[in-house]
PDB file of C-alpha atoms in Angstrom:
ATOM      1  CA  GLU A 777      -0.523   0.090  -0.207  1.00  0.00           C
ATOM      2  CA  THR A 778       1.393   3.411  -0.904  1.00  0.00           C
ATOM      3  CA  GLY A 779       2.564   5.905   2.078  1.00  0.00           C
ATOM      4  CA  VAL A 780       0.983   8.918  -0.344  1.00  0.00           C
ATOM      5  CA  THR A 781      -2.875   8.207  -0.995  1.00  0.00           C
ATOM      6  CA  GLN A 782      -4.913  10.270  -3.758  1.00  0.00           C
ATOM      7  CA  THR A 783      -8.536  11.284  -4.676  1.00  0.00           C
ATOM      8  CA  PRO A 784     -10.283  10.669  -6.678  1.00  0.00           C
ATOM      9  CA  ARG A 785      -8.452   7.905  -8.801  1.00  0.00           C
ATOM     10  CA  HIS A 786     -10.616   9.642 -12.183  1.00  0.00           C
ATOM     11  CA  LEU A 787     -11.919  12.939 -12.563  1.00  0.00           C
ATOM     12  CA  VAL A 788     -14.368  14.296 -15.762  1.00  0.00           C
ATOM     13  CA  MET A 789     -15.141  17.831 -15.423  1.00  0.00           C
ATOM     14  CA  GLY A 790     -16.288  20.605 -17.983  1.00  0.00           C
ATOM     15  CA  MET A 791     -14.433  23.724 -18.730  1.00  0.00           C
ATOM     16  CA  THR A 792     -16.518  25.931 -16.372  1.00  0.00           C
ATOM     17  CA  ASN A 793     -15.917  23.444 -13.005  1.00  0.00           C
ATOM     18  CA  LYS A 794     -14.569  23.549 -10.022  1.00  0.00           C
ATOM     19  CA  LYS A 795     -12.803  20.417  -8.577  1.00  0.00           C
ATOM     20  CA  SER A 796     -10.296  19.977  -6.020  1.00  0.00           C
ATOM     21  CA  LEU A 797      -7.690  16.959  -6.285  1.00  0.00           C
ATOM     22  CA  LYS A 798      -6.715  15.695  -2.499  1.00  0.00           C
ATOM     23  CA  CYS A 799      -3.836  14.389  -1.255  1.00  0.00           C
ATOM     24  CA  GLU A 800      -2.213  12.976   1.807  1.00  0.00           C
ATOM     25  CA  GLN A 801       0.987  11.338   2.917  1.00  0.00           C
ATOM     26  CA  HIS A 802       1.157   9.000   5.532  1.00  0.00           C
ATOM     27  CA  LEU A 803       5.327   8.944   5.215  1.00  0.00           C
ATOM     28  CA  GLY A 804       6.225  11.721   8.102  1.00  0.00           C
ATOM     29  CA  HIS A 805       7.895  13.447   4.627  1.00  0.00           C
ATOM     30  CA  ASN A 806       8.430  17.004   4.986  1.00  0.00           C
ATOM     31  CA  ALA A 807       8.246  17.993   1.420  1.00  0.00           C
ATOM     32  CA  MET A 808       5.202  18.013  -1.207  1.00  0.00           C
ATOM     33  CA  TYR A 809       4.597  18.125  -4.943  1.00  0.00           C
ATOM     34  CA  TRP A 810       2.617  18.370  -7.930  1.00  0.00           C
ATOM     35  CA  TYR A 811       3.199  16.365 -11.495  1.00  0.00           C
ATOM     36  CA  LYS A 812       1.606  16.931 -14.145  1.00  0.00           C
ATOM     37  CA  GLN A 813       1.668  13.570 -16.698  1.00  0.00           C
ATOM     38  CA  SER A 814       1.225  14.148 -20.163  1.00  0.00           C
ATOM     39  CA  ALA A 815       1.288  10.918 -23.081  1.00  0.00           C
ATOM     40  CA  LYS A 816       4.782  11.019 -24.440  1.00  0.00           C
ATOM     41  CA  LYS A 817       6.137  13.718 -22.272  1.00  0.00           C
ATOM     42  CA  PRO A 818       8.123  13.536 -19.222  1.00  0.00           C
ATOM     43  CA  LEU A 819       6.531  14.510 -15.680  1.00  0.00           C
ATOM     44  CA  GLU A 820       5.602  18.384 -15.144  1.00  0.00           C
ATOM     45  CA  LEU A 821       6.930  20.005 -11.865  1.00  0.00           C
ATOM     46  CA  MET A 822       4.253  21.919 -11.069  1.00  0.00           C
ATOM     47  CA  PHE A 823       4.356  23.028  -7.684  1.00  0.00           C
ATOM     48  CA  VAL A 824       6.525  22.027  -4.303  1.00  0.00           C
ATOM     49  CA  TYR A 825       5.479  22.790  -0.830  1.00  0.00           C
ATOM     50  CA  ASN A 826       8.528  22.769   1.815  1.00  0.00           C
ATOM     51  CA  PHE A 827       7.818  22.640   5.422  1.00  0.00           C
ATOM     52  CA  LYS A 828       3.990  24.287   3.977  1.00  0.00           C
ATOM     53  CA  GLU A 829       5.840  27.020   2.191  1.00  0.00           C
ATOM     54  CA  GLN A 830       5.329  26.778  -1.548  1.00  0.00           C
ATOM     55  CA  THR A 831       8.527  27.225  -3.102  1.00  0.00           C
ATOM     56  CA  GLU A 832       8.166  26.821  -7.108  1.00  0.00           C
ATOM     57  CA  ASN A 833       4.885  27.244  -9.601  1.00  0.00           C
ATOM     58  CA  ASN A 834       7.445  26.385 -12.359  1.00  0.00           C
ATOM     59  CA  SER A 835       4.974  29.146 -14.639  1.00  0.00           C
ATOM     60  CA  VAL A 836       1.725  26.737 -13.917  1.00  0.00           C
ATOM     61  CA  PRO A 837      -1.542  28.779 -15.332  1.00  0.00           C
ATOM     62  CA  SER A 838      -3.599  30.438 -12.604  1.00  0.00           C
ATOM     63  CA  ARG A 839      -6.575  28.100 -13.629  1.00  0.00           C
ATOM     64  CA  PHE A 840      -4.129  26.036 -11.050  1.00  0.00           C
ATOM     65  CA  SER A 841      -4.671  26.651  -6.893  1.00  0.00           C
ATOM     66  CA  PRO A 842      -2.350  24.654  -4.877  1.00  0.00           C
ATOM     67  CA  GLU A 843      -2.779  24.800  -0.470  1.00  0.00           C
ATOM     68  CA  CYS A 844      -0.664  23.039   1.570  1.00  0.00           C
ATOM     69  CA  PRO A 845      -3.244  23.369   5.168  1.00  0.00           C
ATOM     70  CA  ASN A 846      -0.135  21.108   6.635  1.00  0.00           C
ATOM     71  CA  SER A 847       2.820  19.167   5.978  1.00  0.00           C
ATOM     72  CA  SER A 848       0.620  15.754   5.719  1.00  0.00           C
ATOM     73  CA  HIS A 849      -1.630  17.143   3.127  1.00  0.00           C
ATOM     74  CA  LEU A 850      -1.716  18.787  -0.178  1.00  0.00           C
ATOM     75  CA  PHE A 851      -4.291  20.348  -2.634  1.00  0.00           C
ATOM     76  CA  LEU A 852      -4.926  20.793  -5.969  1.00  0.00           C
ATOM     77  CA  HIS A 853      -8.123  23.536  -7.317  1.00  0.00           C
ATOM     78  CA  LEU A 854      -9.118  23.688 -10.368  1.00  0.00           C
ATOM     79  CA  HIS A 855     -10.757  25.589 -12.351  1.00  0.00           C
ATOM     80  CA  THR A 856     -11.815  27.123 -15.719  1.00  0.00           C
ATOM     81  CA  LEU A 857      -9.528  24.190 -17.145  1.00  0.00           C
ATOM     82  CA  GLN A 858      -8.622  23.642 -20.618  1.00  0.00           C
ATOM     83  CA  PRO A 859      -9.089  19.576 -22.663  1.00  0.00           C
ATOM     84  CA  GLU A 860      -4.958  20.283 -22.736  1.00  0.00           C
ATOM     85  CA  ASP A 861      -5.186  19.676 -19.352  1.00  0.00           C
ATOM     86  CA  SER A 862      -6.329  16.753 -19.635  1.00  0.00           C
ATOM     87  CA  ALA A 863      -3.692  14.396 -17.988  1.00  0.00           C
ATOM     88  CA  LEU A 864      -2.745  11.956 -15.097  1.00  0.00           C
ATOM     89  CA  TYR A 865      -2.025  14.435 -12.091  1.00  0.00           C
ATOM     90  CA  LEU A 866       0.372  12.832  -9.033  1.00  0.00           C
ATOM     91  CA  CYS A 867       1.354  13.308  -5.279  1.00  0.00           C
ATOM     92  CA  ALA A 868       4.708  12.734  -4.535  1.00  0.00           C
ATOM     93  CA  SER A 869       6.718  13.262  -1.482  1.00  0.00           C
ATOM     94  CA  SER A 870       9.945  13.375   0.345  1.00  0.00           C
ATOM     95  CA  GLN A 871      11.876  13.406   3.395  1.00  0.00           C
ATOM     96  CA  ASP A 872      14.028  16.643   2.524  1.00  0.00           C
ATOM     97  CA  PRO A 873      13.314  19.179   0.052  1.00  0.00           C
ATOM     98  CA  GLN A 874      14.157  18.842  -3.229  1.00  0.00           C
ATOM     99  CA  GLY A 875      17.394  19.631  -4.558  1.00  0.00           C
ATOM    100  CA  ALA A 876      19.453  17.430  -1.817  1.00  0.00           C
ATOM    101  CA  GLY A 877      19.020  14.420  -4.225  1.00  0.00           C
ATOM    102  CA  ALA A 878      16.321  13.286  -2.385  1.00  0.00           C
ATOM    103  CA  PRO A 879      14.277   9.906  -4.026  1.00  0.00           C
ATOM    104  CA  LEU A 880      10.093  10.789  -4.725  1.00  0.00           C
ATOM    105  CA  HIS A 881       7.266   8.486  -3.437  1.00  0.00           C
ATOM    106  CA  PHE A 882       4.544   8.997  -5.712  1.00  0.00           C
ATOM    107  CA  GLY A 883       0.732   8.588  -5.313  1.00  0.00           C
ATOM    108  CA  ASN A 884      -1.192   6.816  -7.580  1.00  0.00           C
ATOM    109  CA  GLY A 885      -2.430   9.587  -9.136  1.00  0.00           C
ATOM    110  CA  THR A 886      -5.540  11.520 -10.440  1.00  0.00           C
ATOM    111  CA  ARG A 887      -6.859  11.031 -13.952  1.00  0.00           C
ATOM    112  CA  LEU A 888      -8.519  14.204 -15.066  1.00  0.00           C
ATOM    113  CA  THR A 889     -10.615  14.835 -18.194  1.00  0.00           C
ATOM    114  CA  VAL A 890     -11.922  17.406 -19.531  1.00  0.00           C
ATOM    115  CA  THR A 891     -14.525  17.805 -21.589  1.00  0.00           C
TER     116      THR A 891
ATOM    117  CA  GLN B1166      17.761  20.758 -26.718  1.00  0.00           C
ATOM    118  CA  LYS B1167      15.941  17.920 -23.996  1.00  0.00           C
ATOM    119  CA  GLU B1168      18.023  17.511 -20.900  1.00  0.00           C
ATOM    120  CA  VAL B1169      17.242  14.260 -20.578  1.00  0.00           C
ATOM    121  CA  GLU B1170      16.533  11.832 -23.649  1.00  0.00           C
ATOM    122  CA  GLN B1171      14.932   8.285 -23.310  1.00  0.00           C
ATOM    123  CA  ASP B1172      13.945   6.209 -26.137  1.00  0.00           C
ATOM    124  CA  PRO B1173      10.074   5.677 -25.232  1.00  0.00           C
ATOM    125  CA  GLY B1174       9.801   2.444 -27.147  1.00  0.00           C
ATOM    126  CA  PRO B1175       7.887   0.339 -26.801  1.00  0.00           C
ATOM    127  CA  LEU B1176      10.676  -2.407 -26.212  1.00  0.00           C
ATOM    128  CA  SER B1177       9.954  -6.026 -26.125  1.00  0.00           C
ATOM    129  CA  VAL B1178      12.130  -9.124 -25.292  1.00  0.00           C
ATOM    130  CA  PRO B1179      11.062 -12.705 -24.330  1.00  0.00           C
ATOM    131  CA  GLU B1180      11.280 -14.106 -20.725  1.00  0.00           C
ATOM    132  CA  GLY B1181      14.633 -14.776 -19.496  1.00  0.00           C
ATOM    133  CA  ALA B1182      16.258 -11.890 -21.889  1.00  0.00           C
ATOM    134  CA  ILE B1183      18.398  -9.367 -20.059  1.00  0.00           C
ATOM    135  CA  VAL B1184      16.977  -5.892 -20.581  1.00  0.00           C
ATOM    136  CA  SER B1185      18.891  -2.556 -20.897  1.00  0.00           C
ATOM    137  CA  LEU B1186      17.337   0.590 -20.743  1.00  0.00           C
ATOM    138  CA  ASN B1187      19.363   3.369 -21.303  1.00  0.00           C
ATOM    139  CA  CYS B1188      19.301   7.624 -21.070  1.00  0.00           C
ATOM    140  CA  THR B1189      21.771  10.506 -21.889  1.00  0.00           C
ATOM    141  CA  TYR B1190      21.567  13.961 -20.598  1.00  0.00           C
ATOM    142  CA  SER B1191      23.569  16.891 -21.161  1.00  0.00           C
ATOM    143  CA  ASN B1192      23.541  19.032 -17.945  1.00  0.00           C
ATOM    144  CA  SER B1193      26.604  17.513 -16.562  1.00  0.00           C
ATOM    145  CA  ALA B1194      25.671  19.072 -13.158  1.00  0.00           C
ATOM    146  CA  PHE B1195      23.548  15.901 -12.309  1.00  0.00           C
ATOM    147  CA  GLN B1196      24.859  13.792  -9.206  1.00  0.00           C
ATOM    148  CA  TYR B1197      21.493  12.058  -8.211  1.00  0.00           C
ATOM    149  CA  PHE B1198      20.371   9.414 -10.452  1.00  0.00           C
ATOM    150  CA  MET B1199      17.586   7.613 -10.616  1.00  0.00           C
ATOM    151  CA  TRP B1200      15.247   4.468 -11.969  1.00  0.00           C
ATOM    152  CA  TYR B1201      11.139   4.873 -11.550  1.00  0.00           C
ATOM    153  CA  ARG B1202       9.109   1.885 -12.418  1.00  0.00           C
ATOM    154  CA  GLN B1203       5.525   2.775 -13.584  1.00  0.00           C
ATOM    155  CA  TYR B1204       2.867   0.163 -13.823  1.00  0.00           C
ATOM    156  CA  SER B1205      -0.094   0.611 -15.488  1.00  0.00           C
ATOM    157  CA  ARG B1206      -2.552   3.155 -13.429  1.00  0.00           C
ATOM    158  CA  LYS B1207       0.059   3.108 -10.852  1.00  0.00           C
ATOM    159  CA  GLY B1208       2.269   6.300  -9.656  1.00  0.00           C
ATOM    160  CA  PRO B1209       6.658   5.878  -9.915  1.00  0.00           C
ATOM    161  CA  GLU B1210       8.404   3.787  -7.723  1.00  0.00           C
ATOM    162  CA  LEU B1211      11.991   3.929  -6.458  1.00  0.00           C
ATOM    163  CA  LEU B1212      13.745   1.633  -7.920  1.00  0.00           C
ATOM    164  CA  MET B1213      17.146   2.490  -8.128  1.00  0.00           C
ATOM    165  CA  TYR B1214      19.056   5.187  -6.759  1.00  0.00           C
ATOM    166  CA  THR B1215      22.667   5.972  -7.470  1.00  0.00           C
ATOM    167  CA  TYR B1216      24.898   8.970  -6.442  1.00  0.00           C
ATOM    168  CA  SER B1217      27.626  10.013  -8.944  1.00  0.00           C
ATOM    169  CA  SER B1218      29.648   7.764 -11.355  1.00  0.00           C
ATOM    170  CA  GLY B1219      29.718   3.937 -10.894  1.00  0.00           C
ATOM    171  CA  ASN B1220      27.672   0.784 -10.719  1.00  0.00           C
ATOM    172  CA  LYS B1221      24.400   0.042  -7.867  1.00  0.00           C
ATOM    173  CA  GLU B1222      23.364  -3.874  -7.981  1.00  0.00           C
ATOM    174  CA  ASP B1223      20.078  -4.686  -6.426  1.00  0.00           C
ATOM    175  CA  GLY B1224      18.573  -8.099  -6.890  1.00  0.00           C
ATOM    176  CA  ARG B1225      18.429  -8.534 -10.715  1.00  0.00           C
ATOM    177  CA  PHE B1226      18.607  -4.645 -11.313  1.00  0.00           C
ATOM    178  CA  THR B1227      21.855  -3.190 -11.777  1.00  0.00           C
ATOM    179  CA  ALA B1228      22.246   0.604 -12.561  1.00  0.00           C
ATOM    180  CA  GLN B1229      25.470   2.541 -14.394  1.00  0.00           C
ATOM    181  CA  VAL B1230      26.293   5.835 -14.231  1.00  0.00           C
ATOM    182  CA  ASP B1231      29.075   7.019 -16.761  1.00  0.00           C
ATOM    183  CA  LYS B1232      28.816  10.657 -15.820  1.00  0.00           C
ATOM    184  CA  SER B1233      31.787  11.239 -18.392  1.00  0.00           C
ATOM    185  CA  SER B1234      29.687  10.077 -21.128  1.00  0.00           C
ATOM    186  CA  LYS B1235      26.183  11.484 -19.540  1.00  0.00           C
ATOM    187  CA  TYR B1236      25.071   8.195 -20.215  1.00  0.00           C
ATOM    188  CA  ILE B1237      23.294   5.831 -16.994  1.00  0.00           C
ATOM    189  CA  SER B1238      22.086   2.221 -17.667  1.00  0.00           C
ATOM    190  CA  LEU B1239      19.597   0.374 -15.766  1.00  0.00           C
ATOM    191  CA  PHE B1240      20.076  -3.773 -16.897  1.00  0.00           C
ATOM    192  CA  ILE B1241      17.329  -5.949 -15.609  1.00  0.00           C
ATOM    193  CA  ARG B1242      18.940  -9.818 -15.819  1.00  0.00           C
ATOM    194  CA  ASP B1243      16.996 -12.957 -16.315  1.00  0.00           C
ATOM    195  CA  SER B1244      13.585 -10.617 -17.279  1.00  0.00           C
ATOM    196  CA  GLN B1245      10.382 -11.477 -15.795  1.00  0.00           C
ATOM    197  CA  PRO B1246       6.700 -10.676 -17.668  1.00  0.00           C
ATOM    198  CA  SER B1247       6.193  -8.887 -14.042  1.00  0.00           C
ATOM    199  CA  ASP B1248       8.815  -6.840 -15.356  1.00  0.00           C
ATOM    200  CA  SER B1249       6.821  -5.148 -17.736  1.00  0.00           C
ATOM    201  CA  ALA B1250       6.268  -1.739 -16.932  1.00  0.00           C
ATOM    202  CA  THR B1251       7.212   1.977 -17.841  1.00  0.00           C
ATOM    203  CA  TYR B1252      10.676   2.703 -16.622  1.00  0.00           C
ATOM    204  CA  LEU B1253      11.472   6.634 -15.795  1.00  0.00           C
ATOM    205  CA  CYS B1254      14.792   7.832 -15.411  1.00  0.00           C
ATOM    206  CA  ALA B1255      15.410  11.112 -13.222  1.00  0.00           C
ATOM    207  CA  MET B1256      18.185  13.084 -11.902  1.00  0.00           C
ATOM    208  CA  ASP B1257      19.098  15.505  -9.894  1.00  0.00           C
ATOM    209  CA  LEU B1258      21.370  18.458  -9.666  1.00  0.00           C
ATOM    210  CA  GLY B1259      21.756  18.026  -5.298  1.00  0.00           C
ATOM    211  CA  GLY B1260      21.134  21.543  -4.829  1.00  0.00           C
ATOM    212  CA  GLY B1261      18.836  23.822  -6.418  1.00  0.00           C
ATOM    213  CA  ALA B1262      14.908  23.929  -5.711  1.00  0.00           C
ATOM    214  CA  ASP B1263      14.595  22.593  -9.519  1.00  0.00           C
ATOM    215  CA  GLY B1264      13.860  19.164  -8.584  1.00  0.00           C
ATOM    216  CA  LEU B1265      13.897  16.136 -10.496  1.00  0.00           C
ATOM    217  CA  THR B1266      14.680  16.065 -14.498  1.00  0.00           C
ATOM    218  CA  PHE B1267      12.729  13.180 -16.016  1.00  0.00           C
ATOM    219  CA  GLY B1268      13.233  10.913 -18.861  1.00  0.00           C
ATOM    220  CA  LYS B1269       9.700  10.247 -21.538  1.00  0.00           C
ATOM    221  CA  GLY B1270      10.374   6.753 -19.608  1.00  0.00           C
ATOM    222  CA  THR B1271      10.701   3.621 -22.117  1.00  0.00           C
ATOM    223  CA  HIS B1272       7.621   0.660 -22.232  1.00  0.00           C
ATOM    224  CA  LEU B1273       9.359  -2.039 -21.426  1.00  0.00           C
ATOM    225  CA  ILE B1274       6.619  -5.503 -22.586  1.00  0.00           C
ATOM    226  CA  ILE B1275       8.169  -9.029 -21.821  1.00  0.00           C
ATOM    227  CA  GLN B1276       6.702 -12.048 -23.504  1.00  0.00           C
ATOM    228  CA  PRO B1277       5.969 -14.845 -21.576  1.00  0.00           C
TER     229      PRO B1277
END
């Protein structure tokens, strides 16, 4: 069983909807991340939270809004998405903040389809 | 120029064969090198982790890093159908906030 849990597993939403993705890590890690995985593309880092503080957004469109209320929970709020935002959204955590060679522990992702 | 190049495959080999998966990279500052395995409908899981150059072995898996050639490899001996998955290479500078840089992944199929 993965130490990083993501819900929902699948999500279909229209372009005018608002939805949220949830991630919870049970590993006692200090950093959490959102990644986007699209077909035939490398994993794209979207957001990084080190000790609950956002440190990176990588020029992600504002229709994606992260929230990290504590070191165990991470949300990705979605609104007015575009069809090209359809992808697998992966949450990950690491013991140390990224940049220290720390390996990532991933959840199983939310498969998002924007219609 | 892409930072990390990885052949997406698919790579199909018979059961029992030795599998070689590779990535090349352009940034000589990378220090940490990882291989992740991703099964269908699952998230990536860490398979191998190495620092700097050299080899690391874990059971049927061997990771090699050649920093002079900017080339890393993952070898799988006595391949099994359960090894069928997508294998992602990833690299880290070890000193910045840019995080891991991933390859696109190679889809591996082990034929029974």
